[in-house]
């Protein structure tokens, strides 16, 4: 072939090639994304809500990346072939019409618009959507407005959605990750003369400790926002004095020198719940609401979940009842209410569960509560247990309506507890908010041992409440205490007026639960004081009493709407115990993980020594494990 023949061939090829069509190109790109959705088996998962921008495709590409990491050459070739095939299909031959829409507007490109300009605008929307934080979700689910709602469903009104539903870009997910945690900045040091009263809700959740352990065991320090110090402290059982008579719990206060500051003191407030006789417990109705979406298809998710629930079944009585509801795109009742003695039927319902599809928990949540209502009789205890990897898209177009819906169910006696499984797309913030509004607990199950702790060793505390809406308020005496700070409980803070307001929700205590809160206080005249006295303040010594402060506790008996009050002074002669020493070591552990600036030169070695010196009776080995985790954290911290 000579040059003339080559030129003629080039000219013929140019003539046969159609001119570029921007509209057709844009439509085909949308079609390619549409077909990708269908091949993932999760079309609904790609359509996000404004309150859940990192579900759906925000999860699927990351899962795809994990899959592709072991099949790079094959996946790359398949991607090129598939993309090329779709790009050269005429629109009429495409698998489905190229439309992707939300409730308010379509994301399909407008052929009349410039394609590049449109792509830039879409990228801007995606970027802003991906920046929504767990803190915003938590605030949305936990507003202070307690107004009622006459409608039975939290999802009856959708007209306020009205926002572009977007997908987070793949490269951003790889860089930022998709885990979100309920967290806040450390509590500040308060000056007693200016702000003498501290008020907060108790917290018996333990999810943070398990997340910390999971991170350390996988070779990295946990994100600071994942470390909630109060949940680390309250992960452990403590041998506090049990209540007398019919009291649901007993408070114990102790004073000790602060391990990390010789010039301050720790005031520890411990609450020990009563443990009723197991033989006399009421019948129990459990509804397992199980996430079977595609993201659960990992060894430490759905398979571990099944094993964990089997452990729980071993603790049930023949007359207890179990039902199983699943959600993945749509809700389904896998097992009707079944007596616990029919173990074969219950095990069979768990065996058939498989992961696949999108994560849309709205219908599942409603189905679970409806099932629970049908199971409940007078005098029985009914619980919905949500088991998920945390990527729980409940359709939060109206978070306040969802909050009221869950609160109404809790008011009828059906509480909601949340068990998180696995890591990678953990939405800890939503899990915490759901459990708090549902009067239940939130735990993260990362091992079968943790499942046994939560669902066997501490089953009574998880399922049988003894006190609702438990609030703590401490008033410090400015004649004795100059400054104080509450260690942890940042997400549980209440306003001073909330303490006496029985309409304000707070935490619940289950049978046998123990709860510990720790204040670091600076005595008057201590060189550790961080603030100077005000020059023009009147009445520097407001009281001549030798009391350090005054403790008030409010709680409601389960099913009762009026609270009861417990009061006692905090005096300097309250001696510490070995239990207080171990709690202080864990408080230091949590603060080290959060890189707190309140610890001075106190080190990992100091935390390890304090924990070892106060391990006491360690029946289950939890405290020995904590020491090993401290050593792991020390090694990882030295690598930074």
PDB file of C-alpha atoms in Angstrom, residues 68 132 150 198 227 288 310 363 467 537 605:
ATOM      1  CA  UNK A  68     -10.384  -6.044  42.603  1.00  0.00           C
ATOM      2  CA  UNK A 132     -22.010  15.663  55.826  1.00  0.00           C
ATOM      3  CA  UNK A 150     -50.317  12.040  65.916  1.00  0.00           C
ATOM      4  CA  UNK A 198     -22.766  19.771  85.956  1.00  0.00           C
ATOM      5  CA  UNK A 227     -12.923   7.081  71.452  1.00  0.00           C
ATOM      6  CA  UNK A 288     -34.220  -9.807  65.515  1.00  0.00           C
ATOM      7  CA  UNK A 310     -27.207 -18.583  68.469  1.00  0.00           C
ATOM      8  CA  UNK A 363     -39.685  -0.963  56.051  1.00  0.00           C
ATOM      9  CA  UNK A 467     -34.490   2.399  85.833  1.00  0.00           C
ATOM     10  CA  UNK A 537     -16.306  38.868  91.686  1.00  0.00           C
ATOM     11  CA  UNK A 605       3.821   2.952  81.016  1.00  0.00           C
TER      12      UNK A 605
END
